[in-house]
Coordinates of C-alpha atoms and ligand atoms in Angstrom, one line a residue:
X1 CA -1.0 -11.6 -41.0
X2 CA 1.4 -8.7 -42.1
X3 CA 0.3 -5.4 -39.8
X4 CA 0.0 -3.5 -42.8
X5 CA -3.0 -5.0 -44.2
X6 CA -5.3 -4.7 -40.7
X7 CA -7.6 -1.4 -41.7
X8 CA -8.8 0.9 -40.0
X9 CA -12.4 0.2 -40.0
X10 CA -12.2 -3.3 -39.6
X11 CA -10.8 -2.8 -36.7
X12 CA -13.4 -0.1 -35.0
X13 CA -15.6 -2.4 -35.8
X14 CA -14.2 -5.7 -34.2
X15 CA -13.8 -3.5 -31.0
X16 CA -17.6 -2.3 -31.2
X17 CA -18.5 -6.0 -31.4
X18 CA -16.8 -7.5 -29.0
X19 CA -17.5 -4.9 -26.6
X20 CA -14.0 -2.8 -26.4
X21 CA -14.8 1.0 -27.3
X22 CA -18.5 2.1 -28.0
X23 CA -18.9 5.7 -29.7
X24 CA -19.6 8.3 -27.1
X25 CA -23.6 9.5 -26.7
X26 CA -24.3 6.9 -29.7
X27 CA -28.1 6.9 -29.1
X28 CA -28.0 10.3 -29.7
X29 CA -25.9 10.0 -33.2
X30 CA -22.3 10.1 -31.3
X31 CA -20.2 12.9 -30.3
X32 CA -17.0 13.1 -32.4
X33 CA -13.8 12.2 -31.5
X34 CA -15.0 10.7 -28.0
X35 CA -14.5 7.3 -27.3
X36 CA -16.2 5.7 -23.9
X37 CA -14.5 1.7 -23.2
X38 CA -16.9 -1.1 -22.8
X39 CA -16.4 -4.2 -20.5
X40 CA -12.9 -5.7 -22.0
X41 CA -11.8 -2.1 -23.1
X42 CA -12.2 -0.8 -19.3
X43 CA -10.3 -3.8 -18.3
X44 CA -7.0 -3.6 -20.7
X45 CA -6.8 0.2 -20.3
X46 CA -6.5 -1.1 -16.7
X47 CA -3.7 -3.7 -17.1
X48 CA -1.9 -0.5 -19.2
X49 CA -2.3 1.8 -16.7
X50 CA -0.4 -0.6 -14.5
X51 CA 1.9 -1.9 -16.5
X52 CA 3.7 1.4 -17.0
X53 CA 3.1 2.5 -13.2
X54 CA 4.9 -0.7 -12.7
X55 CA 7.6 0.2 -15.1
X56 CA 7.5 4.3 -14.2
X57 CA 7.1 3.9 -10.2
X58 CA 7.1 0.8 -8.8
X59 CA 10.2 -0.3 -10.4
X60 CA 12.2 3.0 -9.6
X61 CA 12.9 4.0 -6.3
X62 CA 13.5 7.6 -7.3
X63 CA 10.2 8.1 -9.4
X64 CA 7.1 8.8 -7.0
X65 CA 3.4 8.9 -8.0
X66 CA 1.1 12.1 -8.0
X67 CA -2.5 12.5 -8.8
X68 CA -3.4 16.1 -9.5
X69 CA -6.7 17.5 -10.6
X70 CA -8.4 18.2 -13.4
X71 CA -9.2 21.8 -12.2
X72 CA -6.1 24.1 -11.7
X73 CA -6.0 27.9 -11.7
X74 CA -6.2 29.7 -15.0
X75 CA -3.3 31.2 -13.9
X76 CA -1.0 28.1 -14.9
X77 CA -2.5 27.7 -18.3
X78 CA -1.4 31.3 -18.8
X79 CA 2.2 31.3 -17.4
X80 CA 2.8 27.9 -19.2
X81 CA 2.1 29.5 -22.4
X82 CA -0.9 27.5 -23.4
X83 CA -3.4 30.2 -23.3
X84 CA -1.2 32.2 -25.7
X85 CA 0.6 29.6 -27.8
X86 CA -1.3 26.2 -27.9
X87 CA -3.0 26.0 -31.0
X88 CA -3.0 24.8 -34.1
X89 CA -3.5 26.1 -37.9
X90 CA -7.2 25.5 -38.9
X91 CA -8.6 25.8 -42.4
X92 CA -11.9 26.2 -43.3
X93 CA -13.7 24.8 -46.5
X94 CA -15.3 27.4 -48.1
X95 CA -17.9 24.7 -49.6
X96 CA -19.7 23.0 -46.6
X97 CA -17.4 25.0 -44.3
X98 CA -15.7 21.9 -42.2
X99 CA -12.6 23.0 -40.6
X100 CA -9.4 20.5 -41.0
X101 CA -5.8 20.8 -39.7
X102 CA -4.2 23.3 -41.9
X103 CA -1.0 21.0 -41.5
X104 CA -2.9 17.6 -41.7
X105 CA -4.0 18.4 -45.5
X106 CA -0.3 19.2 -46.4
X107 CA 0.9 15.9 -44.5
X108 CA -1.7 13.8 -46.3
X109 CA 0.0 15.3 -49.7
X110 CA 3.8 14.8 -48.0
X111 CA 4.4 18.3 -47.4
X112 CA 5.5 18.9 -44.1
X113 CA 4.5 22.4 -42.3
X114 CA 7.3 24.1 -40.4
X115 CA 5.7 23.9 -36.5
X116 CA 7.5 27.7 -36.4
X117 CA 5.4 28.7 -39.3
X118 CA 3.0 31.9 -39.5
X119 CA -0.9 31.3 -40.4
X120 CA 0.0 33.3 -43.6
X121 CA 3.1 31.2 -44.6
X122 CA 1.0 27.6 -44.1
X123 CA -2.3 29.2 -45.9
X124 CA 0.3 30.1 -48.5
X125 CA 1.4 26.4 -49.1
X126 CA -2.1 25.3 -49.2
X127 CA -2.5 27.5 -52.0
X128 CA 0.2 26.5 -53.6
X129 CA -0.9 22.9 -53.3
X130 CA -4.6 23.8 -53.9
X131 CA -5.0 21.5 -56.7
X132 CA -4.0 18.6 -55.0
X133 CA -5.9 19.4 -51.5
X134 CA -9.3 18.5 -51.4
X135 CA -11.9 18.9 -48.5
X136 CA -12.1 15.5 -46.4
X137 CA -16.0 16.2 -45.7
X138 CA -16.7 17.3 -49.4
X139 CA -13.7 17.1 -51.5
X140 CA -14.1 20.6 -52.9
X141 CA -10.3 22.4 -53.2
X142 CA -11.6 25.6 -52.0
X143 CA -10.1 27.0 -48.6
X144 CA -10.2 30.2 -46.5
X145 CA -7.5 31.6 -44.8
X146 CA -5.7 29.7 -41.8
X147 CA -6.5 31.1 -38.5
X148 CA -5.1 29.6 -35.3
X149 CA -7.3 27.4 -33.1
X150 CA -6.6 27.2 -29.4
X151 CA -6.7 23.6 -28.3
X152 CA -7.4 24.5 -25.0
X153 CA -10.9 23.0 -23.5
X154 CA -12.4 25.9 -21.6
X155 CA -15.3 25.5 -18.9
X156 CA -16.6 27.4 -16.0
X157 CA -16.5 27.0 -12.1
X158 CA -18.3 28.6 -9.1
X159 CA -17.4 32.6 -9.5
X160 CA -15.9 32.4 -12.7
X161 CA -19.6 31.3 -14.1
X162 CA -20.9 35.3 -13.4
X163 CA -19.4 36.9 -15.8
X164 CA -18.2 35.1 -17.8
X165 CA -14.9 36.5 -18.3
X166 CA -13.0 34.4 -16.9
X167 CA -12.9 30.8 -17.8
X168 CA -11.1 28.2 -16.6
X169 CA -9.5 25.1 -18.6
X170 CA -9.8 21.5 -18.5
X171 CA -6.1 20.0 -18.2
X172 CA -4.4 20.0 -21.8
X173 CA -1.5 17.9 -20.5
X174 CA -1.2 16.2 -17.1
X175 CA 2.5 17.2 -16.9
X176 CA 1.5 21.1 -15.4
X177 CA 0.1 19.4 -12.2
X178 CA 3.4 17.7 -11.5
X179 CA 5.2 21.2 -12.2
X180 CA 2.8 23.1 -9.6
X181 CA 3.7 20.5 -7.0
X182 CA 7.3 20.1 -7.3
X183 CA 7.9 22.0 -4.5
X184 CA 5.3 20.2 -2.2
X185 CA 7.2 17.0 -3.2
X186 CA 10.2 17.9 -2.6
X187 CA 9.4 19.1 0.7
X188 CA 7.5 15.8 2.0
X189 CA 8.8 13.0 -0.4
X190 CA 12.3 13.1 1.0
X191 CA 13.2 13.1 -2.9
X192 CA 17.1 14.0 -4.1
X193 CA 17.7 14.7 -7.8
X194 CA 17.9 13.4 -10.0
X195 CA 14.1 12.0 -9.0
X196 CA 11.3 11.7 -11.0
X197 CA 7.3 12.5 -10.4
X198 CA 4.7 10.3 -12.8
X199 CA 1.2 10.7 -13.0
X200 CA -1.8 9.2 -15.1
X201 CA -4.9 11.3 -16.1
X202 CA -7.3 12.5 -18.6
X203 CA -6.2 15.4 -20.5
X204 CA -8.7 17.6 -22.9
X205 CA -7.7 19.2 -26.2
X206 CA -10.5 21.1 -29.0
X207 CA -9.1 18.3 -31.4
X208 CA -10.0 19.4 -34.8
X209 CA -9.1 16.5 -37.1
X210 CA -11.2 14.1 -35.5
X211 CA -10.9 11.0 -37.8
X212 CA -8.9 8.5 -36.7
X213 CA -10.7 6.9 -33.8
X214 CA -9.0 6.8 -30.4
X215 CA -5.6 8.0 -32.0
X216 CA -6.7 11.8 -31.5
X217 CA -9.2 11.9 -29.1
X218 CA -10.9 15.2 -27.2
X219 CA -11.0 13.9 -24.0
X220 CA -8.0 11.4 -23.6
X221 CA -5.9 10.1 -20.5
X222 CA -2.2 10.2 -20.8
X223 CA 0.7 9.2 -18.7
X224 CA 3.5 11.2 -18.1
X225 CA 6.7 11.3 -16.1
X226 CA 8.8 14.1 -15.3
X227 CA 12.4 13.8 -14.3
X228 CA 14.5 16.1 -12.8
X229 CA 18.0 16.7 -13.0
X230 CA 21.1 18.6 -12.4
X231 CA 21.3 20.8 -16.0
X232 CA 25.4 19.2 -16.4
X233 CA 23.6 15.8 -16.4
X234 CA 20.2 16.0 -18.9
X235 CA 21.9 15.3 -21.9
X236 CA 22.8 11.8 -20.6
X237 CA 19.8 11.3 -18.4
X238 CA 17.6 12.0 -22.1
X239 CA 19.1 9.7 -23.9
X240 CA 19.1 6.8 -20.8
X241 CA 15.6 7.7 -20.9
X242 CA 15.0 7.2 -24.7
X243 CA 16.6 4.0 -24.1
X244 CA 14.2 2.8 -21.4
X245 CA 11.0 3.8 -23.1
X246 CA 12.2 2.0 -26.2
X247 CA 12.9 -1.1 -23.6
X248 CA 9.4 -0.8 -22.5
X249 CA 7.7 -1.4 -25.5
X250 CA 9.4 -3.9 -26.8
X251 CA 9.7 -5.5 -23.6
X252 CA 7.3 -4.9 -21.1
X253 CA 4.4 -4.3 -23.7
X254 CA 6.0 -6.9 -26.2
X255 CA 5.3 -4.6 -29.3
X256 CA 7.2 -5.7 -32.6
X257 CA 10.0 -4.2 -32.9
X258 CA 9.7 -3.6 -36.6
X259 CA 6.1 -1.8 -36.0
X260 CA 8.2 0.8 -33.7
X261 CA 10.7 3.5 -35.3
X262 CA 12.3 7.0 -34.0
X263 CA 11.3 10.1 -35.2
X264 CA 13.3 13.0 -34.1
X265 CA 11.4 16.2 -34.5
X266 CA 13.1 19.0 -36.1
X267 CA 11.3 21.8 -35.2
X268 CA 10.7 22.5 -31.8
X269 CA 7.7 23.3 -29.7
X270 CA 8.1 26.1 -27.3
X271 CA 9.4 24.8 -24.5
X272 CA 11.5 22.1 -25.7
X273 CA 15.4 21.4 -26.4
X274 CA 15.3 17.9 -28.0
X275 CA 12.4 16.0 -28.7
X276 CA 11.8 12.7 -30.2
X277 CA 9.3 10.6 -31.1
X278 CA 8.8 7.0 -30.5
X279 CA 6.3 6.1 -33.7
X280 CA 4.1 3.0 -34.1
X281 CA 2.4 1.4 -37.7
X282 CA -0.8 2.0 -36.9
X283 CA -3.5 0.3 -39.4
X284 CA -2.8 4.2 -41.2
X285 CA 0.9 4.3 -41.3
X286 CA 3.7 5.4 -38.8
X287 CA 2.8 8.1 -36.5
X288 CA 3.7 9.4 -32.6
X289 CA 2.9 6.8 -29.7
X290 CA 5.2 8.7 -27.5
X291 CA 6.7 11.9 -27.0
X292 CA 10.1 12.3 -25.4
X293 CA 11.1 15.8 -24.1
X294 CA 14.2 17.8 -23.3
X295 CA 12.3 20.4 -21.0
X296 CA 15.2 22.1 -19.9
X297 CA 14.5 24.7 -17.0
X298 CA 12.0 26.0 -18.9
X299 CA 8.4 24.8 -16.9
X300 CA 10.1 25.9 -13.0
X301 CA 11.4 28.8 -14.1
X302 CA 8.0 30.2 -15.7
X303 CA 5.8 28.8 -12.9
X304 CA 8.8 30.7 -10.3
X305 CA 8.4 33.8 -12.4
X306 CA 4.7 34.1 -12.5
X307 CA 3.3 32.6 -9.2
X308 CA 6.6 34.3 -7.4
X309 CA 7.6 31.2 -5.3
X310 CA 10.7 29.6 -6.0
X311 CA 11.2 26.3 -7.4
X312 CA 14.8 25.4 -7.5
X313 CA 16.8 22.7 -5.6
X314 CA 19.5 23.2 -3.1
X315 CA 22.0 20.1 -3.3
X316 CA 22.1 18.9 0.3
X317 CA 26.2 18.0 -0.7
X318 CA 27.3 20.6 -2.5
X319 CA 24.9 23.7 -1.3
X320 CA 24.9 24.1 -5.0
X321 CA 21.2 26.0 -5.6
X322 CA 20.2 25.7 -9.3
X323 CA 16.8 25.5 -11.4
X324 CA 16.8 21.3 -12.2
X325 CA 16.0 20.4 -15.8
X326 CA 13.5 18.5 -16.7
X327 CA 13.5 15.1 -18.9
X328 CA 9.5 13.9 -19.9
X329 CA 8.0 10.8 -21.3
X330 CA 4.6 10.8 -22.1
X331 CA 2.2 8.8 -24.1
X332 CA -1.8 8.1 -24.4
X333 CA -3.4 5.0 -22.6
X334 CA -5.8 5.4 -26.0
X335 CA -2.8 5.4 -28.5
X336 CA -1.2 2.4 -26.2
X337 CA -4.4 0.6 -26.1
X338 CA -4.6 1.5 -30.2
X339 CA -1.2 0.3 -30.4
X340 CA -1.3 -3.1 -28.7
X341 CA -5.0 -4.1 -30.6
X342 CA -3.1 -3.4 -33.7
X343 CA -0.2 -5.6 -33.0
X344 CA -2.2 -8.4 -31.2
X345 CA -5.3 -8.8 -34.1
X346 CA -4.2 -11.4 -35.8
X347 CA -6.5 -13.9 -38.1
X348 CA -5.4 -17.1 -38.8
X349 CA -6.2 -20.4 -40.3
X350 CA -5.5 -23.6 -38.8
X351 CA -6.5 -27.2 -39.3
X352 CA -9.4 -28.9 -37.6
X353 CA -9.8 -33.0 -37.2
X354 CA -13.3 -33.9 -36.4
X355 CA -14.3 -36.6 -34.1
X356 CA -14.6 -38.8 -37.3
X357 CA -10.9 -38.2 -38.3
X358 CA -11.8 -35.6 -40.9
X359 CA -9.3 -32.6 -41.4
X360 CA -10.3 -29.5 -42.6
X361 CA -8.9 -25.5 -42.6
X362 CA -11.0 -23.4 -40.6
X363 CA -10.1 -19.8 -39.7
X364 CA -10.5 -17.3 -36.3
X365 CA -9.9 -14.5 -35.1
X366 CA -7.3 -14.0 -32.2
X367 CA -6.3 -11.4 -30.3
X368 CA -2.4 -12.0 -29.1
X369 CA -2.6 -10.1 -26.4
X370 CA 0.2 -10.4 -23.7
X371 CA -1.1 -12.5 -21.1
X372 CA -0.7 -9.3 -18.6
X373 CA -2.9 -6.9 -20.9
X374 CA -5.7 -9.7 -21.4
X375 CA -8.6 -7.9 -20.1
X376 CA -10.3 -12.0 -19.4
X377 CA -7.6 -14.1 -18.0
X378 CA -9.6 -17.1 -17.5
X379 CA -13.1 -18.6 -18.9
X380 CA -14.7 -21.2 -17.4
X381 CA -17.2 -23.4 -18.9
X382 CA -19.5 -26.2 -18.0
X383 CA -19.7 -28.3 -20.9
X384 CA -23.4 -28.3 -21.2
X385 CA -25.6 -25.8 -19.8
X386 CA -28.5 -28.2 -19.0
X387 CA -26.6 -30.3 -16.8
X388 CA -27.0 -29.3 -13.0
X389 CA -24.1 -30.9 -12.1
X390 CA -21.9 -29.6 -14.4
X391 CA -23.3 -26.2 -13.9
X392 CA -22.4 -26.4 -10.4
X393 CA -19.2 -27.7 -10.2
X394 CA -18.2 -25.2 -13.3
X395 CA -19.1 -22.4 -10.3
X396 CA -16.7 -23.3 -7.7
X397 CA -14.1 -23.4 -10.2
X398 CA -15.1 -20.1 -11.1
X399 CA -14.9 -18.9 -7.7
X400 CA -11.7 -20.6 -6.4
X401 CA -10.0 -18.8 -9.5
X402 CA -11.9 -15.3 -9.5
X403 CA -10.6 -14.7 -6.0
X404 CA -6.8 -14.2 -7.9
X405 CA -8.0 -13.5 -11.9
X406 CA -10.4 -11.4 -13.7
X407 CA -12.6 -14.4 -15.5
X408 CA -15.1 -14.8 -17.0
X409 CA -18.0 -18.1 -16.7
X410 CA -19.6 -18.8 -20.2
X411 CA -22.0 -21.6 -20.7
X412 CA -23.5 -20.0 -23.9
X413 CA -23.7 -22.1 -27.0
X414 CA -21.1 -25.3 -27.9
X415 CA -17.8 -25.4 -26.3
X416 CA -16.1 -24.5 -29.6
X417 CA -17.7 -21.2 -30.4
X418 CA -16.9 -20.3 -26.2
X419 CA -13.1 -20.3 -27.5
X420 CA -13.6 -18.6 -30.4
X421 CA -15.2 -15.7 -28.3
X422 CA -12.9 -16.0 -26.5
X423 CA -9.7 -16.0 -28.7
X424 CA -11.3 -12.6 -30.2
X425 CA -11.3 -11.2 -26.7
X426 CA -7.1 -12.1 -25.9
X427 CA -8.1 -14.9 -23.2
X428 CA -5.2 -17.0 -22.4
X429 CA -6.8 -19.9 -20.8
X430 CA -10.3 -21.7 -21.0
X431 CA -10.9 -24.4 -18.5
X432 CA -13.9 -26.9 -19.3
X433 CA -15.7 -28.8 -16.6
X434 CA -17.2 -32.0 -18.4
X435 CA -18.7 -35.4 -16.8
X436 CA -14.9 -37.2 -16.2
X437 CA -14.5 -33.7 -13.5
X438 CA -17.3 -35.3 -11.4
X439 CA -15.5 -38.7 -11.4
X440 CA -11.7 -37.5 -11.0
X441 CA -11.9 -33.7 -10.5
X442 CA -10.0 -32.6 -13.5
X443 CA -10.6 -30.1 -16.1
X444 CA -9.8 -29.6 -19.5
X445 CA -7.4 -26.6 -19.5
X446 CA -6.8 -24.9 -23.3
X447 CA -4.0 -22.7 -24.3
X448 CA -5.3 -19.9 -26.4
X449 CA -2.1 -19.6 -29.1
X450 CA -1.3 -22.9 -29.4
X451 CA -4.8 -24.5 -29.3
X452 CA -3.5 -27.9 -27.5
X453 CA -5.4 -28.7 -24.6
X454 CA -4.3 -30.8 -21.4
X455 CA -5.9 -32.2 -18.2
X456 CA -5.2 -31.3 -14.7
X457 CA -6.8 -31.4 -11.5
X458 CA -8.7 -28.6 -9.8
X459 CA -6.4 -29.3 -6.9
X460 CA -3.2 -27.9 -9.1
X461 CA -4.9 -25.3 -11.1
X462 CA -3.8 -22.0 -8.8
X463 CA -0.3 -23.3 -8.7
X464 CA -0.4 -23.5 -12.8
X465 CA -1.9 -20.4 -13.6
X466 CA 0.4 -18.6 -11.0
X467 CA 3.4 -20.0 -13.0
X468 CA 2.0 -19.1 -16.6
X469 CA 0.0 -16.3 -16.2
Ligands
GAP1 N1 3.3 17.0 -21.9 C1 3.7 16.9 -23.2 C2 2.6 16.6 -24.1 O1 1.4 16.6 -23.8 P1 2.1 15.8 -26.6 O2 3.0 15.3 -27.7 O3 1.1 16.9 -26.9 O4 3.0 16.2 -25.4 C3 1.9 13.5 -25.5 O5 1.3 14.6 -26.1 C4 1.2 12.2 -25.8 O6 -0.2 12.2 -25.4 C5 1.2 11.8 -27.3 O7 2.4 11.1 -27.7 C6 0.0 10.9 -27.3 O8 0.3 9.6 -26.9 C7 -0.9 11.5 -26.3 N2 -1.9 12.4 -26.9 C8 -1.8 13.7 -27.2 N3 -2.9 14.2 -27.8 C9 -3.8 13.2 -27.9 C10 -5.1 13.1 -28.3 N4 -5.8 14.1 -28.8 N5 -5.7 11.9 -28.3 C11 -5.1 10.8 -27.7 N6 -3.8 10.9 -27.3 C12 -3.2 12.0 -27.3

């Protein structure tokens, strides 16, 4: 099935169904743009999570891990120019007065907002478009002027509560705790640059466009790596980097490569040098799965310059002291997660032969996950529920295999609706325990993409699945 044609909706529903993402506080008529993850939605936000701390840590001996909180002083929002310059143009429908991304109407129309622009120069453009912007809420064309938004989450803690003044923010990007600790690293992590700290963690951002499901979320989790190096050396180490994340998609996450593309960004956000893009075809065209940043010195030199303590690196070699650059990677576990449904939904048709010899084309549903990301790895069935026996023996097998893979024991309905559930959910492997398992102790083992089944004994099942899975 061509990638294209998956929709949106179809999708949000499948993962509402089979118990992936639920809509936040849904009792209570949802919350918007907050996602929570059921049962299999917990579980492959898991297997990404480690997947890229395998990639980003585990596989680099000069990348170490960091797990900062939430909570930091207000005092590093402010110097890192968030409280000042982290926000985005909002315009305001004069009709039934919903408030859209200024720059998200002109995009939908292909005009493209400079990210340097004034409030007054992108309200200008929206009236020059007016007759071809419409409201998404209403669809009336009538807008007030665009006033900045700061995307900042603020909250309050302990003192700060008493008067209010003084608020204190919710993390907008994980990559300010790993800036704040650099020094600590470097003085206990026996770390020389060029080395790199990674961290994963929910981040919090007053999204205003909340419409495409876990693609912009309020409360989201990213992972991000910071890499720092000798200033002669970032131009190479960036584009090593951009080469590695590429690698990792296409590779470790085994995305297609022709639903990835680069886009380099033109404009430049504050802090940033070069910055590009590594886009996916979501079911709503390309847009940014990753972000890929030239930081240059700027994030140590404004945390030196407002909290007054240095951090800079002394080469060990060469005495050389300097301010290192910084190279960062960061992407969404949401937008990965978002990213891999919509590469592995697939429906297809295939051909059935009945026990009578009869063919005919039947049709399911199949996620093709990666065996890794598969939130079930293995489902185990008795073939019929009512049979003691069966039951019993379908059990052990359950618990000889459990002790190694997440699976998942299923004795509800016939065995052929167990796989389809199962193909919907990305489970590699079902094994069936049937009455010729009490006679020779082998089960039925089925492959989830190419349908075929075999028979092996209990005895050689963890050798097997240690080799495919
Ligand atoms: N530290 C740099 C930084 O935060 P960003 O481009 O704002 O850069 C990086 O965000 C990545 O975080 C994005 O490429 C995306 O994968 C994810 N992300 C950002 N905002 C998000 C949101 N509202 N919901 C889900 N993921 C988001």
């Amino acid at each position: 099935m061509a990638k294209e044609s998956i929709k949106m909706d179809e999708l949000v529903a499948f993962t509402k169904r089979r118990g992936f993402i639920f809509p936040s506080s849904e009792i209570y008529g949802g919350f918007a743009a907050v996602y929570d993850y059921g049962p299999y939605g917990v579980e492959l936000a898991k297997n990404i999570r480690e997947t890229w701390w395998k990639a980003m840590v585990q596989n680099h001996p000069d990348i170490v891990g960091l797990d900062s909180s939430i909570f930091m002083s207000p005092k590093v929002w402010e110097a890192s120019g968030h409280v000042g310059g982290f926000s985005d143009p909002m315009a305001e429908c004069k009709q039934c007065h919903t408030r859209s991304r200024a720059d998200h109407l002109l995009e939908e129309i292909d005009i493209f907002a400079d990210e340097k622009m004034s409030d007054e120069e992108v309200g200008g453009l929206l009236r020059d478009y007016s007759q071809k912007i419409t409201c998404p809420k209403c669809g009336q064309k009538d807008f007030a002027d665009v006033k900045s938004f700061n995307l900042l989450v603020k909250s309050n803690l302990g003192s700060f509560t008493d008067d209010g003044n003084d608020p204190v923010y919710l993390r907008g990007e994980t990559c300010q705790g790993i800036y704040v600790n650099f020094k600590n690293i470097l003085d206990t992590a026996r770390v020389k640059v060029p080395f790199g700290i990674a961290q994963i963690g929910k981040a919090f951002r007053n999204e205003i466009t909340a419409r495409q499901f876990i693609f912009r979320k309020r409360e989201f989790e990213q992972m991000e790596m910071q890499y720092f190096v000798h200033p002669d050396d970032v131009t190479k180490t960036y584009e090593d980097w951009r080469q590695k994340r590429w690698d990792y998609y296409t590779n470790d996450l085994g995305l297609r490569e022709e639903n990835l593309q680069w886009h380099k960004h033109e404009n430049l956000v504050f802090y940033c040098k070069n910055a590009w893009d590594i886009e996916y075809r979501f079911p709503f065209g390309f847009k940014e799965l990753e972000g890929i940043h030239n930081r240059g010195d700027y994030d140590l030199s404004v945390h030196t310059e407002h909290s007054g303590v240095k951090l800079s690196y002394r080469d060990p070699k060469t005495n050389e002291q300097y301010t290192p650059h910084i190279v960062e990677t960061s992407v969404g576990v949401d937008r990965t997660f978002l990213a891999i449904l919509t590469d592995a939904y697939t429906i297809e048709k295939f051909k059935k032969t009945d026990p009578g010899g009869k063919i005919s084309e039947e049709s399911r549903t199949v996620l093709k996950l990666p065996r890794k990301l598969a939130p079930v790895k293995i489902a185990i069935f008795p073939l019929l529920r009512n049979k003691s026996d069966l039951v019993k023996k379908a059990k052990k097998v359950f618990a000889m295999l459990a002790e190694d893979y997440n699976c998942e024991f299923d004795d509800n309905g016939n065995v052929g609706k167990r796989y389809r559930r199962q193909d919907e959910i990305g489970t590699p492997y079902c094994v069936t325990v049937d009455f010729d398992t009490l006679e020779d102790n082998t089960v039925t083992i089925r492959d989830r993409d190419t349908m075929k089944q075999r028979r092996l004994s209990i005895d050689a099942l963890n050798q097997y699945f240690s080799k495919n899975l």
